[in-house]
Every structure is written in structure tokens, then in C-alpha cells.
XYZ file of C-alpha atoms in Angstrom:
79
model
C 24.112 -90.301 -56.348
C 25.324 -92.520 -54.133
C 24.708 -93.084 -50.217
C 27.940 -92.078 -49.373
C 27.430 -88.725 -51.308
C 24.338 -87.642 -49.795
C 24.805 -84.824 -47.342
C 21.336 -83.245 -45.786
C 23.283 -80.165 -44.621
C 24.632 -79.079 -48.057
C 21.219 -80.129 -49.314
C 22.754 -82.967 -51.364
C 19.376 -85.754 -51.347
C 18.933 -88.903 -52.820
C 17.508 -89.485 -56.118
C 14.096 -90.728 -55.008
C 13.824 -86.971 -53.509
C 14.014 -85.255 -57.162
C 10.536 -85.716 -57.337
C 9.136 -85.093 -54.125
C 6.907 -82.491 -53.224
C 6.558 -80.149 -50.003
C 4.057 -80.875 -47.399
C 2.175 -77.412 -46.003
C 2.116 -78.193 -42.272
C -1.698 -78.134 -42.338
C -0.972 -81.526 -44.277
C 1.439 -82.669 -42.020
C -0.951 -81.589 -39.460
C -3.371 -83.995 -40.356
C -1.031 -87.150 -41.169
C 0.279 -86.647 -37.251
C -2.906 -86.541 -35.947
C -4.066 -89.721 -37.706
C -0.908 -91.520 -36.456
C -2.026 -90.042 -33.101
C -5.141 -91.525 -33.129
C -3.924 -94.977 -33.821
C -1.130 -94.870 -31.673
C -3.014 -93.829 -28.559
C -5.827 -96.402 -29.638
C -3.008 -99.167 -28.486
C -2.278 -99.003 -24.765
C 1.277 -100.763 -25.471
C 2.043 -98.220 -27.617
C 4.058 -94.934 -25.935
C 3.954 -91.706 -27.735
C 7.607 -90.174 -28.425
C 8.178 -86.826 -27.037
C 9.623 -85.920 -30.357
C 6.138 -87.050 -31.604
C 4.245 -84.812 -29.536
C 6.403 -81.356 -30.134
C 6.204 -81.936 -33.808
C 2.324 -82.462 -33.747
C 2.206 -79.386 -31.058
C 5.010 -77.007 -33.533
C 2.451 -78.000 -36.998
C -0.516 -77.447 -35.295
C 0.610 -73.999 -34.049
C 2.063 -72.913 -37.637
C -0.970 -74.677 -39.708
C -3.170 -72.207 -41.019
C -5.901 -74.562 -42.338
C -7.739 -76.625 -39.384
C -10.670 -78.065 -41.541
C -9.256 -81.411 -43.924
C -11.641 -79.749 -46.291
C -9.613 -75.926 -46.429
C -6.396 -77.980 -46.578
C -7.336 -80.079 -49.843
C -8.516 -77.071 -51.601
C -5.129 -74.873 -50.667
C -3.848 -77.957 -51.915
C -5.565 -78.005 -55.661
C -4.897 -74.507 -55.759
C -1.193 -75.155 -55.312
C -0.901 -77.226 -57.742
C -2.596 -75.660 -60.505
């Protein structure tokens, strides 16, 4: 598929995306807060607002909060 024929809306993805697998937002959760950490480390660095809802909209949907919890729903999952 080429670029010109991908389309997001009519769910028409790349090739590199047959493969991919789904995040839980717990997961997410965790990657955002990690990028948190080392953006707000930096003092140059400014924070996006877009940033900040979508760590605030996984945090309020994740249902894991412990790294451990999420890695086990995780192995589950993929058995």
C-alpha cells in the first residue's frame, strides 16, 4: 500500500501496522508518565497541552495503576 492510499478514517493503514498490537491504556498510562518524568526533568522543555489531556483521559480509563497488575493483564492477554 502506498502513502497516497492510506486513509486513517476508512481504516486503510500502512503495512508496518499489519502487525501491530493494541496498547491497554494502563500501558499507555505508564509510557506517558515516563515521558512525563523526563520531560519535566528539563526546565527548557514545555509540556503540550495535548500531552497533558491524553496522560489525564488514560489515567482516568486505566484500570491497572501498579506496573506490576499491568504486565500480568498483559501475559494473560496474550496467552
Amino acid at each position: 500500500m502506498s502513502r497516497e492510499d492510506e486513509n486513517a478514517a476508512e481504516l486503510k493503514i500502512g503495512d508496518e501496522f499489519s502487525k501491530a498490537k493494541c496498547l491497554m491504556n494502563c500501558e499507555v498510562a505508564l509510557i506517558l508518565e515516563h515521558k512525563y518524568k523526563q520531560i519535566s526533568d528539563d526546565p527548557t522543555n514545555q509540556i503540550s497541552h495535548v500531552f497533558e489531556k491524553s496522560l489525564q483521559y488514560v489515567k482516568l480509563f486505566s484500570r491497572y495503576k501498579n506496573p506490576d497488575a499491568v504486565r500480568q493483564a498483559r501475559e494473560i492477554l496474550n496467552r
